[in-house]
CSV table of C-alpha atoms in Angstrom, one decimal:
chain,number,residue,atom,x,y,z
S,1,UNK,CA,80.9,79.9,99.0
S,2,UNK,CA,83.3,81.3,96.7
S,3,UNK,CA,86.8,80.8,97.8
S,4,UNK,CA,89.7,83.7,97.9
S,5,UNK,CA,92.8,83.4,95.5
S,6,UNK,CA,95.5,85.3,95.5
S,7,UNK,CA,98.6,86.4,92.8
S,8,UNK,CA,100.8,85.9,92.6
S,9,UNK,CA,102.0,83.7,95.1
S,10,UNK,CA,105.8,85.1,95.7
S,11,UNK,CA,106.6,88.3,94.1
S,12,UNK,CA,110.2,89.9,94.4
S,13,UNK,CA,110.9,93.6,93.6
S,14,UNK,CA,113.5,96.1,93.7
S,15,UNK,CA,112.3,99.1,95.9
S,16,UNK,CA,110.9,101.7,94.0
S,17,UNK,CA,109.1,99.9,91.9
S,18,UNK,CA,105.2,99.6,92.2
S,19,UNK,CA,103.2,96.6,92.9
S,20,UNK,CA,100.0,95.3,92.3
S,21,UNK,CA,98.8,92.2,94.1
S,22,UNK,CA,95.5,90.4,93.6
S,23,UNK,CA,92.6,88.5,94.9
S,24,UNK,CA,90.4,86.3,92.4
S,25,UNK,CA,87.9,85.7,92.1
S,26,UNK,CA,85.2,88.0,93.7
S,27,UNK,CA,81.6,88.4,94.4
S,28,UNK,CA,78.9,91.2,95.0
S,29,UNK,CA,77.7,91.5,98.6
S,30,UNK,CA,80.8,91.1,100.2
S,31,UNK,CA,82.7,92.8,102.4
S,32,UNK,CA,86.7,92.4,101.1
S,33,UNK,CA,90.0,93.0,102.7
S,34,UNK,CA,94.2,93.3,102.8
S,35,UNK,CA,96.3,92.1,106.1
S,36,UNK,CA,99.7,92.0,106.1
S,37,UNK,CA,102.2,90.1,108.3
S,38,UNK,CA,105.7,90.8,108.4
S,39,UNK,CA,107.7,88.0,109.1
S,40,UNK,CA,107.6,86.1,112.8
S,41,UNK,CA,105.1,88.8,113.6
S,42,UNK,CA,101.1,89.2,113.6
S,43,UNK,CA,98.6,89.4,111.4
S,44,UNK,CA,97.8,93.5,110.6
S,45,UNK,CA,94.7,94.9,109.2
S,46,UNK,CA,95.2,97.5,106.3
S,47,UNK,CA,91.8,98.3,104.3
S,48,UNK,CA,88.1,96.9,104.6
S,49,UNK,CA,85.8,97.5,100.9
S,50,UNK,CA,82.6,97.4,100.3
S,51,UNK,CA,80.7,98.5,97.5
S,52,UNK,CA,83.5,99.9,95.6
S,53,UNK,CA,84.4,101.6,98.5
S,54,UNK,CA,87.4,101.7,101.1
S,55,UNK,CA,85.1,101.6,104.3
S,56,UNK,CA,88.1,101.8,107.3
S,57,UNK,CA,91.9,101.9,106.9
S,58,UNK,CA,94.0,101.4,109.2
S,59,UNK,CA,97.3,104.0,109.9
S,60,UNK,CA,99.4,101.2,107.8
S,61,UNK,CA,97.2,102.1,104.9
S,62,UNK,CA,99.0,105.8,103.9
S,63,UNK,CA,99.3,107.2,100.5
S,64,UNK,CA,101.2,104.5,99.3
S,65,UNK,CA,98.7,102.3,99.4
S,66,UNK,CA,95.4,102.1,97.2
S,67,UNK,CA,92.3,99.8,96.4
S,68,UNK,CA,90.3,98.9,93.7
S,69,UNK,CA,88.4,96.2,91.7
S,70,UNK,CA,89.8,97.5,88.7
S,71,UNK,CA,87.2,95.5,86.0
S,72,UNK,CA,84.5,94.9,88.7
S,73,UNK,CA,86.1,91.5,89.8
S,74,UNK,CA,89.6,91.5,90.7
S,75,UNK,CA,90.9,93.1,93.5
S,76,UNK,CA,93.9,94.7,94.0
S,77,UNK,CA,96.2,96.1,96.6
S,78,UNK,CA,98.8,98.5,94.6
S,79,UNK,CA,101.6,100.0,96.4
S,80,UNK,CA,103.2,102.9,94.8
S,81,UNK,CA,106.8,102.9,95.4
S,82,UNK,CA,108.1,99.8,97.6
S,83,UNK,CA,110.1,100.0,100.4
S,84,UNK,CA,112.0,97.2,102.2
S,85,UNK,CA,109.4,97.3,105.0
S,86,UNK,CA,106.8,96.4,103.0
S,87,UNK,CA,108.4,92.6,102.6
S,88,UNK,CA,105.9,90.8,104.0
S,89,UNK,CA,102.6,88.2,103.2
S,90,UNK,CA,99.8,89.9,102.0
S,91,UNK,CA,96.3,88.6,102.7
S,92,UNK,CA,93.0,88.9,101.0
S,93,UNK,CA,90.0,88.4,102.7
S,94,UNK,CA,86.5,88.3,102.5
S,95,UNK,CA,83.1,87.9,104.1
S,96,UNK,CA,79.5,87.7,103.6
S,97,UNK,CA,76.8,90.4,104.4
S,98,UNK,CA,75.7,89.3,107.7
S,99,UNK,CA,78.1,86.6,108.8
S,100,UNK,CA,81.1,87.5,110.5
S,101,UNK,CA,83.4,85.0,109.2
S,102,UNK,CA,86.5,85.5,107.6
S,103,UNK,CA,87.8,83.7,105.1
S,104,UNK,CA,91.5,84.4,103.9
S,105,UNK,CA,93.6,83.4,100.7
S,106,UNK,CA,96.7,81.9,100.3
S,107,UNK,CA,98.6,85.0,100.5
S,108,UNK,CA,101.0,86.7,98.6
S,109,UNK,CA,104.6,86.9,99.8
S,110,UNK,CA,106.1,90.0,98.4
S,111,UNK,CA,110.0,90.8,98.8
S,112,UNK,CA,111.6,94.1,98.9
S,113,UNK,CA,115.2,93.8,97.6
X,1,UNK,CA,90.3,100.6,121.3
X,2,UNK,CA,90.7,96.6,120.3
X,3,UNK,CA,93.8,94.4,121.5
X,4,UNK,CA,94.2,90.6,122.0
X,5,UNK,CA,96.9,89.1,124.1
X,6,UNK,CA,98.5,85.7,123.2
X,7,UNK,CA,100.9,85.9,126.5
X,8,UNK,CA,102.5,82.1,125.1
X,9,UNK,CA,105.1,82.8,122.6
X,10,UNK,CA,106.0,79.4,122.1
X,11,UNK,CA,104.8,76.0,123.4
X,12,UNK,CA,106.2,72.3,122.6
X,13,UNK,CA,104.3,69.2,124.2
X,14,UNK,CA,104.8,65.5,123.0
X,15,UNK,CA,102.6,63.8,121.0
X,16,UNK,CA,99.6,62.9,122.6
X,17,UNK,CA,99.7,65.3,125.3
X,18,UNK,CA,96.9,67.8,125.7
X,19,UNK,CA,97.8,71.5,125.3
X,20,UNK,CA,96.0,74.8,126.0
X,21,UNK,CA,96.7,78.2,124.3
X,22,UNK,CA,95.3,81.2,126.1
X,23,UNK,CA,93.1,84.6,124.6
X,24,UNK,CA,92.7,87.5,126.5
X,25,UNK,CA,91.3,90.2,124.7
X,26,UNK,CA,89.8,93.9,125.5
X,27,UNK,CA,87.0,95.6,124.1
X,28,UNK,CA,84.6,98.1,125.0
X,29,UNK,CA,81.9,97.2,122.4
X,30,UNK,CA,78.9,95.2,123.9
X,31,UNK,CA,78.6,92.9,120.6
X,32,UNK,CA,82.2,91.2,119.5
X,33,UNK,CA,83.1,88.3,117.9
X,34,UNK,CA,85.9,86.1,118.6
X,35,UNK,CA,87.8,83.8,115.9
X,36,UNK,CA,90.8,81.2,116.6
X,37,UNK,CA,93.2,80.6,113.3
X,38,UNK,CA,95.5,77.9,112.3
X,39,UNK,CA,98.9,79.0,110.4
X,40,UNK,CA,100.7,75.7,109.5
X,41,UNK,CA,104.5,76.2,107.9
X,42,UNK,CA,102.6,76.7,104.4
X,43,UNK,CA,101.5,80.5,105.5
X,44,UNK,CA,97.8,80.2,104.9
X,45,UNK,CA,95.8,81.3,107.5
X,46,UNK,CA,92.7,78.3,108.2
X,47,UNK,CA,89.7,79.6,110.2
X,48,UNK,CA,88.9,77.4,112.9
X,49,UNK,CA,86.0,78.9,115.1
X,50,UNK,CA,84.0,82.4,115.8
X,51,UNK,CA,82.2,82.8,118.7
X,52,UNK,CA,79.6,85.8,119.3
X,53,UNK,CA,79.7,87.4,122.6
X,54,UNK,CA,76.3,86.6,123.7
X,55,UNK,CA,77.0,83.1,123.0
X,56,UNK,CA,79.5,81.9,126.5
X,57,UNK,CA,78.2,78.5,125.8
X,58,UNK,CA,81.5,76.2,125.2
X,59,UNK,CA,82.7,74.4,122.0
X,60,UNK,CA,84.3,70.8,121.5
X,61,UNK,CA,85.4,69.8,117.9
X,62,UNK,CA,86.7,66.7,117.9
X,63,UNK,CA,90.3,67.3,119.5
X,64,UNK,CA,89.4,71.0,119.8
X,65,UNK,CA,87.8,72.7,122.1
X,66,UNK,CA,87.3,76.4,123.4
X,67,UNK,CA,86.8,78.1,126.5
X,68,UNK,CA,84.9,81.2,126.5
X,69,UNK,CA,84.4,82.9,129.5
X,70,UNK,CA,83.7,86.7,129.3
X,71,UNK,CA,83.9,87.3,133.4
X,72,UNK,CA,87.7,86.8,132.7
X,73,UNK,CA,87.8,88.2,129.2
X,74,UNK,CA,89.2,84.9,127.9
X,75,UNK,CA,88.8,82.7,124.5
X,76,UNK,CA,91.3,79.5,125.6
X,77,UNK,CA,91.9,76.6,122.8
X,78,UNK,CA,92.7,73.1,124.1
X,79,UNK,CA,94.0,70.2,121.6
X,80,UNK,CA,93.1,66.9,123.4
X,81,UNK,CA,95.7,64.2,122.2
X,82,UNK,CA,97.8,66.2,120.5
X,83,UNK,CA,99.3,65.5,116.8
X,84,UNK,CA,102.3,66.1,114.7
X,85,UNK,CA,100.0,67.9,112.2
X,86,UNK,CA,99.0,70.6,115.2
X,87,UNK,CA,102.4,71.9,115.0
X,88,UNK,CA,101.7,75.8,114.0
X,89,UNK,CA,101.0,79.0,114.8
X,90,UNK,CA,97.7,79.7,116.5
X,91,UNK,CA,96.4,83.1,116.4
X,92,UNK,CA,93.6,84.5,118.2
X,93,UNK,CA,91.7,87.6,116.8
X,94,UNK,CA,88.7,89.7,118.2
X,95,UNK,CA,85.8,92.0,115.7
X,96,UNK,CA,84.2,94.6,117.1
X,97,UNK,CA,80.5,95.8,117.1
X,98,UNK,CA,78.4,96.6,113.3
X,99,UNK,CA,80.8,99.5,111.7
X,100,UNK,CA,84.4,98.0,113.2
X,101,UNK,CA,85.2,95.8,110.1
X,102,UNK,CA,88.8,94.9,111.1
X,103,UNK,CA,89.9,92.1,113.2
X,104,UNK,CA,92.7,92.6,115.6
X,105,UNK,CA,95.1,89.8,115.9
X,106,UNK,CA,97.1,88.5,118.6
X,107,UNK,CA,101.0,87.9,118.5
X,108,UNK,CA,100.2,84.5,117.9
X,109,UNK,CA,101.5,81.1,119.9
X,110,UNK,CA,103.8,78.7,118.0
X,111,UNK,CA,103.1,75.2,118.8
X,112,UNK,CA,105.5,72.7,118.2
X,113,UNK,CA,104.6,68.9,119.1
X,114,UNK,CA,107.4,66.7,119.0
X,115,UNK,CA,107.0,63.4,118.3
């Protein structure tokens, strides 16, 4: 099974400025996903996508926020205008049709400055 | 509604010493899945085990081993012999029935084994 990779690995911006993190490679048929975890705390679901679609967000996931496989493999998180709360690891994740198992990149660490 | 409690912040055994981190989870779905990840100092998040709820039958993995018993709503993980390389934080994290695609995380329980 493919594995899930994630860039960058560490990404500093100034807030205000947009971001767009990735998850490589990816695969028809599967169900894909963002967490988050802020620092010393737990693991948060955003956004679950399948078939090009956003299929449950959580109340994390506002307007600032978006999805998309933008050339039908990558797939990005984008936020729109930072903040400093947003500093946190990002996680991509993904599982197969049928299977409920998880498997999570390496995550992103994005800081806010 | 979903929620998993991880009531150990923080636990630190010697080496060798056998250690269990405790799950207590809620859900009103019939069908769940439970799941038990590793986060060593590196960040990543390593799956370790998923359990289906109509499955109560017990797990050993090696050192590991898990404790499932619905009555008490509980998913425990014991390392037997514990090593420096367990030291890290252990999340537990429940899935809901077909149509809940998120999985709800505990707090999480750092374990620290000195050696």
């Amino acid at each position: 099974e493919p594995e899930v990779t994630q860039t960058p690995s560490h990404q500093v911006t100034q807030m205000g400025q947009e971001v767009i993190l990735r998850c490589v490679p990816i695969s028809n048929h599967l169900y894909f996903y963002w967490y988050r975890q802020i620092l010393g705390q737990k693991v948060e679901f955003l956004v679950s996508f399948y078939n090009n679609e956003i299929s449950e967000k959580s109340e994390i996931f506002d307007d600032q926020f978006s999805v998309e496989r933008p050339d039908g493999s990558n797939f990005t998180l984008k936020i729109r205008s930072t903040k400093l709360e947003d500093s946190a690891m990002y996680f991509c994740a993904r599982r197969v049709q049928g299977v409920y198992g998880y498997t999570f990149g390496s995550g992103t660490r994005l800081t806010v400055v | 509604a979903q929620k998993v409690t991880q009531a150990q912040t923080e636990i630190s055994v010697v080496e060798k010493e056998d250690v269990t981190l405790d799950c207590v989870y809620e859900t009103r779905d019939t069908t769940y899945y439970l799941f038990w990840y590793k986060q060593p100092p590196s960040g990543e998040l390593v799956f370790l085990i998923r359990r289906n709820s109509f499955d109560e039958q017990n797990e050993i993995s090696g050192r590991y081993s898990w404790n499932f018993q619905k009555s008490t709503s509980s998913f425990n993980f014991t390392i037997t012999a514990s090593q420096v390389v367990d030291s890290a934080v252990y999340f537990c994290a429940l899935k809901g029935d077909f149509g809940n695609e998120k999985l709800t995380f505990g707090t999480g329980t750092r374990l620290t084994i000195i050696p």
